[in-house]
Short mmCIF file of C-alpha atoms in Angstrom, two decimals:
data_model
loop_
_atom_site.label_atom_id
_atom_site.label_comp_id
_atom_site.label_asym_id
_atom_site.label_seq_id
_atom_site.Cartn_x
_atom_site.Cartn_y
_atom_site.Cartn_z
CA UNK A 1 0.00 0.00 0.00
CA UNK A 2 1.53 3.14 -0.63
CA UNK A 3 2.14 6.03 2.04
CA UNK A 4 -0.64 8.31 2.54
CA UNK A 5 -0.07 12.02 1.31
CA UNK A 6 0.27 12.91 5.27
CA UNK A 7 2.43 9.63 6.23
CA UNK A 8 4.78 10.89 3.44
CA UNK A 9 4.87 14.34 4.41
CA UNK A 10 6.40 13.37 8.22
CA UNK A 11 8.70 10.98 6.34
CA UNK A 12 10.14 13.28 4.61
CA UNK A 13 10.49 15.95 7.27
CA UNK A 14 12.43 13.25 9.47
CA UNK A 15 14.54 12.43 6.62
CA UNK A 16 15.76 15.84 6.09
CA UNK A 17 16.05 16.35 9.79
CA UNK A 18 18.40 13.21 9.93
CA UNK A 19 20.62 13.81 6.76
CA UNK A 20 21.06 17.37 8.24
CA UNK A 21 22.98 16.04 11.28
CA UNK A 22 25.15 13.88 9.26
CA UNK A 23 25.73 17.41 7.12
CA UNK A 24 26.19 19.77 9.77
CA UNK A 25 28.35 16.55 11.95
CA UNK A 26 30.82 16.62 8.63
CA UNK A 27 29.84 12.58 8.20
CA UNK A 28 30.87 13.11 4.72
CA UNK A 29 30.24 9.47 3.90
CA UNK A 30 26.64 9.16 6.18
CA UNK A 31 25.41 11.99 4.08
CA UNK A 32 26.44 10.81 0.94
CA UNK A 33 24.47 7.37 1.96
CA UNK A 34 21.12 9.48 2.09
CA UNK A 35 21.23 10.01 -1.42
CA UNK A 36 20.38 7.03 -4.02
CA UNK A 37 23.41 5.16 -5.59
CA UNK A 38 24.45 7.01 -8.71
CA UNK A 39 22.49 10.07 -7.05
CA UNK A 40 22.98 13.48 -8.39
CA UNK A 41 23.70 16.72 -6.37
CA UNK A 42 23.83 19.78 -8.03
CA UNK A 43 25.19 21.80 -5.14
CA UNK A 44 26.01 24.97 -6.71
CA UNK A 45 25.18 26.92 -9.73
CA UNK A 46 27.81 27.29 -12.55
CA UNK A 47 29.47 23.53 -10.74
CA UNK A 48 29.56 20.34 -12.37
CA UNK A 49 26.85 18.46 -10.40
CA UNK A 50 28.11 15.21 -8.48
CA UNK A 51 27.10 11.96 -9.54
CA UNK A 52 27.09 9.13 -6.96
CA UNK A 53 27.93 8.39 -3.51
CA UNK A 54 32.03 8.46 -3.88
CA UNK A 55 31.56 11.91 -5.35
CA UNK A 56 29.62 13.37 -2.67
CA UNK A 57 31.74 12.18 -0.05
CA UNK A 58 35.12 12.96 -1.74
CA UNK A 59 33.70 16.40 -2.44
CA UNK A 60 32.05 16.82 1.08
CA UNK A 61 35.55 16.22 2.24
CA UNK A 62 37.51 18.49 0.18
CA UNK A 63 35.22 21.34 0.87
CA UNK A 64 35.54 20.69 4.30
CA UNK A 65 39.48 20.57 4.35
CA UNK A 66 39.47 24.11 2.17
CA UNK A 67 36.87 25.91 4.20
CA UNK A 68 36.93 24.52 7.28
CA UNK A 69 40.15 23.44 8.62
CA UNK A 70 41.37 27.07 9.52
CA UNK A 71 38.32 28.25 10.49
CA UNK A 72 36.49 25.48 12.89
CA UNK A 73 32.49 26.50 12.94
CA UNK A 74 29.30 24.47 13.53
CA UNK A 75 26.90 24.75 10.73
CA UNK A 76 23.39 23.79 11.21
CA UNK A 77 21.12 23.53 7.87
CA UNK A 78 18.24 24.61 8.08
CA UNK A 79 15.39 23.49 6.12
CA UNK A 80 11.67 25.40 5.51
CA UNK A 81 8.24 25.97 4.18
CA UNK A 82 8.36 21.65 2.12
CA UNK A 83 6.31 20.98 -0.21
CA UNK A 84 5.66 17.20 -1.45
CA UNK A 85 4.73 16.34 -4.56
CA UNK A 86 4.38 12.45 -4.87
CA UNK A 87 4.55 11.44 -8.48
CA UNK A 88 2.58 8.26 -9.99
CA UNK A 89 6.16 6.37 -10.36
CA UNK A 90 6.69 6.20 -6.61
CA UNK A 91 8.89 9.20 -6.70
CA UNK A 92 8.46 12.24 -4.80
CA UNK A 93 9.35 15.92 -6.09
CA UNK A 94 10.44 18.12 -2.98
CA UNK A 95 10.88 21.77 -2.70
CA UNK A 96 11.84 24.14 0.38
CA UNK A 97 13.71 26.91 1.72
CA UNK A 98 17.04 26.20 3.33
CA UNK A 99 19.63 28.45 5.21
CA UNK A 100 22.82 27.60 7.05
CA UNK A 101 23.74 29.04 10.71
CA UNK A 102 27.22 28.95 11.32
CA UNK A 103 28.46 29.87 14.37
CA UNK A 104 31.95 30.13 15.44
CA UNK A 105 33.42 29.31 19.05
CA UNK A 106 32.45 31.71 21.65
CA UNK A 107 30.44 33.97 19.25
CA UNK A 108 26.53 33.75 20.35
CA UNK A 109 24.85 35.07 17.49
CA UNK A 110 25.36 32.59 14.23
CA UNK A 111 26.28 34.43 10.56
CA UNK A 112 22.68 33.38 9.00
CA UNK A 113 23.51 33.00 4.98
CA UNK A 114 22.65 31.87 2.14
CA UNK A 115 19.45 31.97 1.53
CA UNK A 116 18.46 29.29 -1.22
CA UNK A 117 15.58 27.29 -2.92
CA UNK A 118 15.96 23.46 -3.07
CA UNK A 119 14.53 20.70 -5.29
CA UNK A 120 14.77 17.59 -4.92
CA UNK A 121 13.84 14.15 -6.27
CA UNK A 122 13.05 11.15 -3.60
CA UNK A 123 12.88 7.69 -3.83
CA UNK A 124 11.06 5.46 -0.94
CA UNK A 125 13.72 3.14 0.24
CA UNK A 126 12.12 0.31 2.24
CA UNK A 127 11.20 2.38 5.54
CA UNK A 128 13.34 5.45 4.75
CA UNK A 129 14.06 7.30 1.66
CA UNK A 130 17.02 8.63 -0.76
CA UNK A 131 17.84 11.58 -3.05
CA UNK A 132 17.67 10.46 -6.60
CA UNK A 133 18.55 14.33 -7.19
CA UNK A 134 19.26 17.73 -5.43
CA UNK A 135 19.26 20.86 -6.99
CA UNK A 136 20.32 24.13 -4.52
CA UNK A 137 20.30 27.71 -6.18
CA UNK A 138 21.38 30.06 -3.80
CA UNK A 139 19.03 33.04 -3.76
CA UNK A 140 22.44 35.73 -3.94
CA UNK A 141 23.08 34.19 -7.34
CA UNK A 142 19.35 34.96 -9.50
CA UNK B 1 -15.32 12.88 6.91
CA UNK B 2 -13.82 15.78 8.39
CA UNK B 3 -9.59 15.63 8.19
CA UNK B 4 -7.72 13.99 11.20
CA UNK B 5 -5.84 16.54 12.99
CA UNK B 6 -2.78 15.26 11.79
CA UNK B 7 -4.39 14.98 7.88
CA UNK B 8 -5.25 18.87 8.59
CA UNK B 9 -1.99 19.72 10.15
CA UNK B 10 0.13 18.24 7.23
CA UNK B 11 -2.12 19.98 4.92
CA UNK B 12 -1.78 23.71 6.51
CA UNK B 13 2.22 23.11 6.38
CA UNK B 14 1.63 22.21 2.45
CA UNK B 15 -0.82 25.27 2.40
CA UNK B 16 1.42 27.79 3.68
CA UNK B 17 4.51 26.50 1.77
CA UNK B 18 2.73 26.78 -1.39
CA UNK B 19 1.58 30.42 -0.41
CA UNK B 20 4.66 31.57 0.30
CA UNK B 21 6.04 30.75 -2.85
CA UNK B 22 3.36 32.99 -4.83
CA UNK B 23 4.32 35.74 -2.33
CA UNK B 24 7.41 35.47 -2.73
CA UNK B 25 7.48 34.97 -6.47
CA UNK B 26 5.41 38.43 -6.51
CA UNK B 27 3.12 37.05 -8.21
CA UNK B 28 0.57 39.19 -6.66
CA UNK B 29 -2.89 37.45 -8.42
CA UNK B 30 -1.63 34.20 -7.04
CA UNK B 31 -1.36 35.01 -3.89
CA UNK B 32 -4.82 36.82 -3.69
CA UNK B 33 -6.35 33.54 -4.60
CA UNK B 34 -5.08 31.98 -1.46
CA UNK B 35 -7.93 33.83 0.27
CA UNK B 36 -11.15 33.44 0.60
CA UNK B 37 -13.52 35.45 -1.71
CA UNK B 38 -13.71 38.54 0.41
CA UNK B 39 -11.18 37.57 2.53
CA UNK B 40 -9.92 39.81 5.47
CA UNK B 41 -5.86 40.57 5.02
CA UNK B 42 -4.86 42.62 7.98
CA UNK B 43 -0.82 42.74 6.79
CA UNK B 44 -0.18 45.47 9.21
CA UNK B 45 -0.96 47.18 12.56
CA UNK B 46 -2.59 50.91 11.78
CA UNK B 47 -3.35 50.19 7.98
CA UNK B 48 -7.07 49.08 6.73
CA UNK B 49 -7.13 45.73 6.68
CA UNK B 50 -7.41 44.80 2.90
CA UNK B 51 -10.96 43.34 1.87
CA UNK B 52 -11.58 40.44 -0.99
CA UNK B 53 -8.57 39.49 -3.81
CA UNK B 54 -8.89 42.48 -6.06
CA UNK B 55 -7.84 44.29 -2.59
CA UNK B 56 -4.95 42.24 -2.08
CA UNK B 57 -3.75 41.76 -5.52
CA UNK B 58 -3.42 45.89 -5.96
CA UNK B 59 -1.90 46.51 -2.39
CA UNK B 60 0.94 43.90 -3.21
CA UNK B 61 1.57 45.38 -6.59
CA UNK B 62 1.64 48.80 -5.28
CA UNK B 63 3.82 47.44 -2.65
CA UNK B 64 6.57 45.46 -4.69
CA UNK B 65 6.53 48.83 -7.37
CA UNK B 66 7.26 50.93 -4.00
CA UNK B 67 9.18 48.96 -2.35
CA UNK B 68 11.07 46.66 -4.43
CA UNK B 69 11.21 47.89 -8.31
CA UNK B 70 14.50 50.16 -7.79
CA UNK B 71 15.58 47.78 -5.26
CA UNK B 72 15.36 44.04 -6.77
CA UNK B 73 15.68 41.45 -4.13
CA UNK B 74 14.57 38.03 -3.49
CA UNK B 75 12.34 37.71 -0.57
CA UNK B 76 11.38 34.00 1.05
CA UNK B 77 8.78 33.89 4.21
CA UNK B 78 9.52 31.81 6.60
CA UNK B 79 7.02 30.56 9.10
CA UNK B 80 7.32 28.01 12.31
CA UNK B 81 5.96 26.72 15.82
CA UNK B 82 2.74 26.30 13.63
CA UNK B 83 -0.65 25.79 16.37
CA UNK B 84 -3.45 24.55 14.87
CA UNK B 85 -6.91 25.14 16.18
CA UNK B 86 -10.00 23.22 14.79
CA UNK B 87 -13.08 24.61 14.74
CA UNK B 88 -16.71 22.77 15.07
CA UNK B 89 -17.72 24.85 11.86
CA UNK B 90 -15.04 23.24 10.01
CA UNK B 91 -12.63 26.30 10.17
CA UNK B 92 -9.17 25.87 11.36
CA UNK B 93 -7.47 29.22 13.03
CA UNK B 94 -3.75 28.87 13.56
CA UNK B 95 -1.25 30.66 14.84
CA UNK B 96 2.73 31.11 14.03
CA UNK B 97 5.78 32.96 13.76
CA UNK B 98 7.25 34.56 10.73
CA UNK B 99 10.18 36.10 9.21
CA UNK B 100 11.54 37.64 5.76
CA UNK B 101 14.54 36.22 4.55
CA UNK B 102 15.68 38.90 1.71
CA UNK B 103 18.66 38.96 -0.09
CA UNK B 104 19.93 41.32 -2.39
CA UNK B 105 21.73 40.07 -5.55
CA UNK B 106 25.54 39.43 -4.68
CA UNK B 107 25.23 39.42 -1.28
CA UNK B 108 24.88 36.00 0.08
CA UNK B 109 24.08 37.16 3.70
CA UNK B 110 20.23 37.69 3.86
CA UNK B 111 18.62 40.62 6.09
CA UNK B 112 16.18 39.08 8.45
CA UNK B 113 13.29 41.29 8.85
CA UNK B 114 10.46 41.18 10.83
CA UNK B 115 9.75 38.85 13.16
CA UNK B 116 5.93 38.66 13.10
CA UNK B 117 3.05 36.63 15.21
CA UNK B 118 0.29 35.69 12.26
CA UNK B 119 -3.17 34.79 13.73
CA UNK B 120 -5.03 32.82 10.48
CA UNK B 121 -9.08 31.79 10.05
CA UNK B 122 -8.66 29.10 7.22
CA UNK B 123 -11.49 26.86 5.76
CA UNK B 124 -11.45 24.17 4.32
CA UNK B 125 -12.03 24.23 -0.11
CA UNK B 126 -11.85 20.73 -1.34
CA UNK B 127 -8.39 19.42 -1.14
CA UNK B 128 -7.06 22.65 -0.29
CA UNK B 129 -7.38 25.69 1.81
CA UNK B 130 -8.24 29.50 1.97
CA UNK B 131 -7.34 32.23 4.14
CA UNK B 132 -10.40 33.81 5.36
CA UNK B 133 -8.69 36.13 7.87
CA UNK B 134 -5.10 37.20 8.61
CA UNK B 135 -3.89 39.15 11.01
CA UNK B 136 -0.21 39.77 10.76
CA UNK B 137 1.45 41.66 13.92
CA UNK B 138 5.54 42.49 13.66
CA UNK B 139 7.26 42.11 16.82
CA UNK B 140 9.08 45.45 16.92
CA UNK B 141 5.54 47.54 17.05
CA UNK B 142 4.33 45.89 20.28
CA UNK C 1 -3.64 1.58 21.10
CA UNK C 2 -0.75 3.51 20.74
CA UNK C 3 0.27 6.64 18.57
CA UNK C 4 1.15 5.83 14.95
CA UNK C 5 4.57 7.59 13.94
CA UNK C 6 3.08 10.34 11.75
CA UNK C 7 0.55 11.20 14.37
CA UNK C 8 3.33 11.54 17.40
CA UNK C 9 5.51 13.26 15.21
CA UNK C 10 2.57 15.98 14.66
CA UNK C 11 1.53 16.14 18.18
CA UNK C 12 5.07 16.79 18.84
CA UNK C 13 5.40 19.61 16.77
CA UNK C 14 2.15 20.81 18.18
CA UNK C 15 3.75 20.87 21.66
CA UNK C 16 6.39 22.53 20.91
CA UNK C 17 4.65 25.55 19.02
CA UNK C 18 2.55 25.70 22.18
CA UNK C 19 5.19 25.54 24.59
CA UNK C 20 7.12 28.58 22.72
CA UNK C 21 4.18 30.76 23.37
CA UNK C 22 4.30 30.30 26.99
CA UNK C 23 7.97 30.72 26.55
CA UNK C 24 7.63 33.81 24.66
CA UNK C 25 5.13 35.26 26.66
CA UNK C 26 7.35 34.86 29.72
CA UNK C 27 4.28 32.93 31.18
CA UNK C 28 7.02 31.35 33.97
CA UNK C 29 4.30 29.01 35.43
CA UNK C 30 2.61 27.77 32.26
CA UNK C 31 5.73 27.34 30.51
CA UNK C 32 6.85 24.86 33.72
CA UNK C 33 3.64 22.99 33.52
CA UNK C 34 4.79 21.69 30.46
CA UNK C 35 7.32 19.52 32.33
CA UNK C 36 6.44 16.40 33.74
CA UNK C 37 6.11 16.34 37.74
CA UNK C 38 10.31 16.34 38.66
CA UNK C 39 11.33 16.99 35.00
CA UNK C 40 15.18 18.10 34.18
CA UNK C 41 15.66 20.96 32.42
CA UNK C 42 19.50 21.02 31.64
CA UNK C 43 19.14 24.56 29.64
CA UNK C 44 23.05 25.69 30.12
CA UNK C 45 26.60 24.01 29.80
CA UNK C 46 27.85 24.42 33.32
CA UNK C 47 24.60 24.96 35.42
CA UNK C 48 23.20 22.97 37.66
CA UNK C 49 19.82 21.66 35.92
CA UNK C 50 17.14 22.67 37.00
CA UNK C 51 14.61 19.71 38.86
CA UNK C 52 10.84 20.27 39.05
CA UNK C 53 7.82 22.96 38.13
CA UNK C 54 9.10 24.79 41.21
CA UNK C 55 12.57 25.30 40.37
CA UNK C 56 11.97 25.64 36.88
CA UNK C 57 9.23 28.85 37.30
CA UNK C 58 11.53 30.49 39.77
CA UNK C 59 14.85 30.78 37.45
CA UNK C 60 12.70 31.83 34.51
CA UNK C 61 11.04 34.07 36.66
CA UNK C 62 14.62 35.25 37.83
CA UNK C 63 16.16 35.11 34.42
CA UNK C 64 13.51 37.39 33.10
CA UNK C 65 14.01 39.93 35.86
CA UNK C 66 18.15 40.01 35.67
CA UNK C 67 17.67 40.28 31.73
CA UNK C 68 15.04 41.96 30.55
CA UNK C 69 13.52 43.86 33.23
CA UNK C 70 16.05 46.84 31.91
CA UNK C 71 15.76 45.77 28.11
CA UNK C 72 12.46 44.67 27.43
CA UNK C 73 12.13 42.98 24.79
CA UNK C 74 9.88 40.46 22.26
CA UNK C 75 11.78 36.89 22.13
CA UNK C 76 10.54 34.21 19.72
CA UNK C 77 12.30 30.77 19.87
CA UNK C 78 12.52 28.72 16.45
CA UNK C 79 12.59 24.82 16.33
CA UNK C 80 13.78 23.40 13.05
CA UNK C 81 15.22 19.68 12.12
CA UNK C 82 13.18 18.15 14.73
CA UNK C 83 14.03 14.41 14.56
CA UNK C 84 11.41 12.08 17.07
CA UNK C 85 12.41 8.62 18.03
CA UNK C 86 9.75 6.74 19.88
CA UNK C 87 10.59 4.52 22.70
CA UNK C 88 9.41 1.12 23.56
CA UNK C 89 8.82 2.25 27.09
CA UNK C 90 6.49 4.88 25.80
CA UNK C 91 8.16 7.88 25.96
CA UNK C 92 9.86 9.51 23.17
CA UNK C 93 13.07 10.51 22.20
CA UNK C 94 13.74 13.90 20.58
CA UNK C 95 16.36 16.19 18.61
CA UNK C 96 15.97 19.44 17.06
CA UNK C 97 17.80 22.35 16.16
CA UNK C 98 16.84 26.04 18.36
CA UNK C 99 17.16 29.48 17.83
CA UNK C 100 15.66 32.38 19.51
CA UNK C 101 15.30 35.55 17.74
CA UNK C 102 15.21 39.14 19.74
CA UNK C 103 13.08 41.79 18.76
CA UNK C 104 13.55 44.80 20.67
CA UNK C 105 10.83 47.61 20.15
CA UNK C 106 11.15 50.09 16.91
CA UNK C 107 13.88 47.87 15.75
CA UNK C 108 12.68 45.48 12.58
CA UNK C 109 15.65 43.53 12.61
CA UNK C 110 15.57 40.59 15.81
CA UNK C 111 18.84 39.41 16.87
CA UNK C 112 19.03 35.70 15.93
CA UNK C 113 21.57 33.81 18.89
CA UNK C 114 22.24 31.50 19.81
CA UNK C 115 21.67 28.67 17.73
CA UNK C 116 21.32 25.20 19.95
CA UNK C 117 20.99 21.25 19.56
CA UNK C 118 18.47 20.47 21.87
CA UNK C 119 17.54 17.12 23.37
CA UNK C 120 14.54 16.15 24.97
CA UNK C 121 12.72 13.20 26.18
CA UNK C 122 8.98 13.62 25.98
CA UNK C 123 6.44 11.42 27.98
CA UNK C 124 2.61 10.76 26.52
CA UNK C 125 0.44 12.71 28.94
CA UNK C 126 -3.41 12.27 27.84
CA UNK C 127 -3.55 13.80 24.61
CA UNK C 128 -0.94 15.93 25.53
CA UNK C 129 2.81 15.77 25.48
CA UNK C 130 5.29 16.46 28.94
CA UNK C 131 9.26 17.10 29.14
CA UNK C 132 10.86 14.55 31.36
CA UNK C 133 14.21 15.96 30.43
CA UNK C 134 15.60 18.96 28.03
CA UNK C 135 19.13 19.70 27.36
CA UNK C 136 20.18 22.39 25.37
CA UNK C 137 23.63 22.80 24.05
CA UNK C 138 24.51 26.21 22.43
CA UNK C 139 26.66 25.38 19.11
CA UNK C 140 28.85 28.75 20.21
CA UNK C 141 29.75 26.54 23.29
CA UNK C 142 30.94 23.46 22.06
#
């Protein structure tokens, strides 16, 4: 039987709220497990998107090393304002709102930025569910 | 069969994320018919409240020509800690928290302006939803 | 029979948006009534948590008076990322991300800070929800 419109909804609210930690916890390789084998992210306009798991991790990683390393923060994603749009192949068509809050040691208030629009592409996957495809367009870059 | 709170929940969130992307697309006609057929918008403390679409629809034109046509940014409303409040005469009144996210082109840090309480009177149209009364109240003019 | 997954995860979100307001509205007692009889609330890094109603009312009643008694302001605290994770036992686990934003009068801009990982642990209570335990861990702490 497949998941109710409602049933779905949740699902997908406490997927995103679980692939977020593995994002913001810099599991390069857990987050690259929430997306569908040979999944595609298109992370940034004017990139190549990344295609499969080995991509997204090795990319995670690298971004990480370059941005990161000198300049320890914790990032929380943010997500906002889903909407679902289950399509007749199983599939469901996602889009939201997402900003990151990074906040460095010691400083209370977090820098709040970018601002972008997000589209995605789900697949159910037994009890849980993967990204088939990610599309984030910053809203600085329109 | 009336909705299951949790059916009617779900289908606010959709709602509201749907709304917000007409509003925030400026696509003023759009968002108009997200109310009720003379349906009360009362966008801000010591203005009329705005009465019916055709209302709406010319207030948020004359709004994004004042306020946003030498001054092109992206806006995206954010709302959370949705309440939900069903009524016996099958209309739902909520309550929640907004913000504007806007962002100016090239600057990836968005300003965050105003935190608002929203007060909603929704009823129930088919498989959807319309506003029949908003009452929008920013946090600085308390 | 118990709560299916979507429905707890709603109810949960429910709570929460109603808990905020008593937050918000510095309603000290109300706010404490949402914790179960002897519930933890573990709200700093290197405080003592606080045990019961009692103890929780008076330091928000305190905390109020040493901080905004002289800078009265409008606070609004944002859950996001909320994870649930029901328990055999019949409580539930939770994890979400928290943010308050600070609105002080005239001023459109609210100061967002900090942002937080909060956990809880949430006991069924009618068809209401109760904190047995909250701790919240500011990210500019860790």
């Amino acid at each position: 039987m497949p998941l109710s419109f409602t049933d779905l909804y949740v699902r997908v609210q406490q997927f995103y709220a679980g692939q977020v930690r593995s994002l913001d916890g810099m599991l390069a390789a857990e987050f690259a497990a929430t997306f569908a084998e040979g999944g595609v992210f298109d992370h940034a306009p004017g990139t190549t998107p990344l295609r499969g798991r080995a991509a997204i991790t090795a990319e995670m990683r690298a971004y990480q090393e370059r941005r990161y390393a000198a300049d320890p923060c914790q990032r929380r994603h943010w997500f906002s304002m889903l909407q679902i749009f289950p399509d007749q192949d199983g599939t469901v068509r996602t889009e939201y709102y997402a900003v990151v809050m990074l906040t460095r040691p010691g400083v209370a208030e977090p820098v709040v930025a970018p601002s972008c629009l997000v589209r995605d592409v789900l697949e159910v996957d037994g009890d849980g569910l993967l990204v088939r495809e990610r599309v984030v367009r910053p809203d600085y870059a329109l």
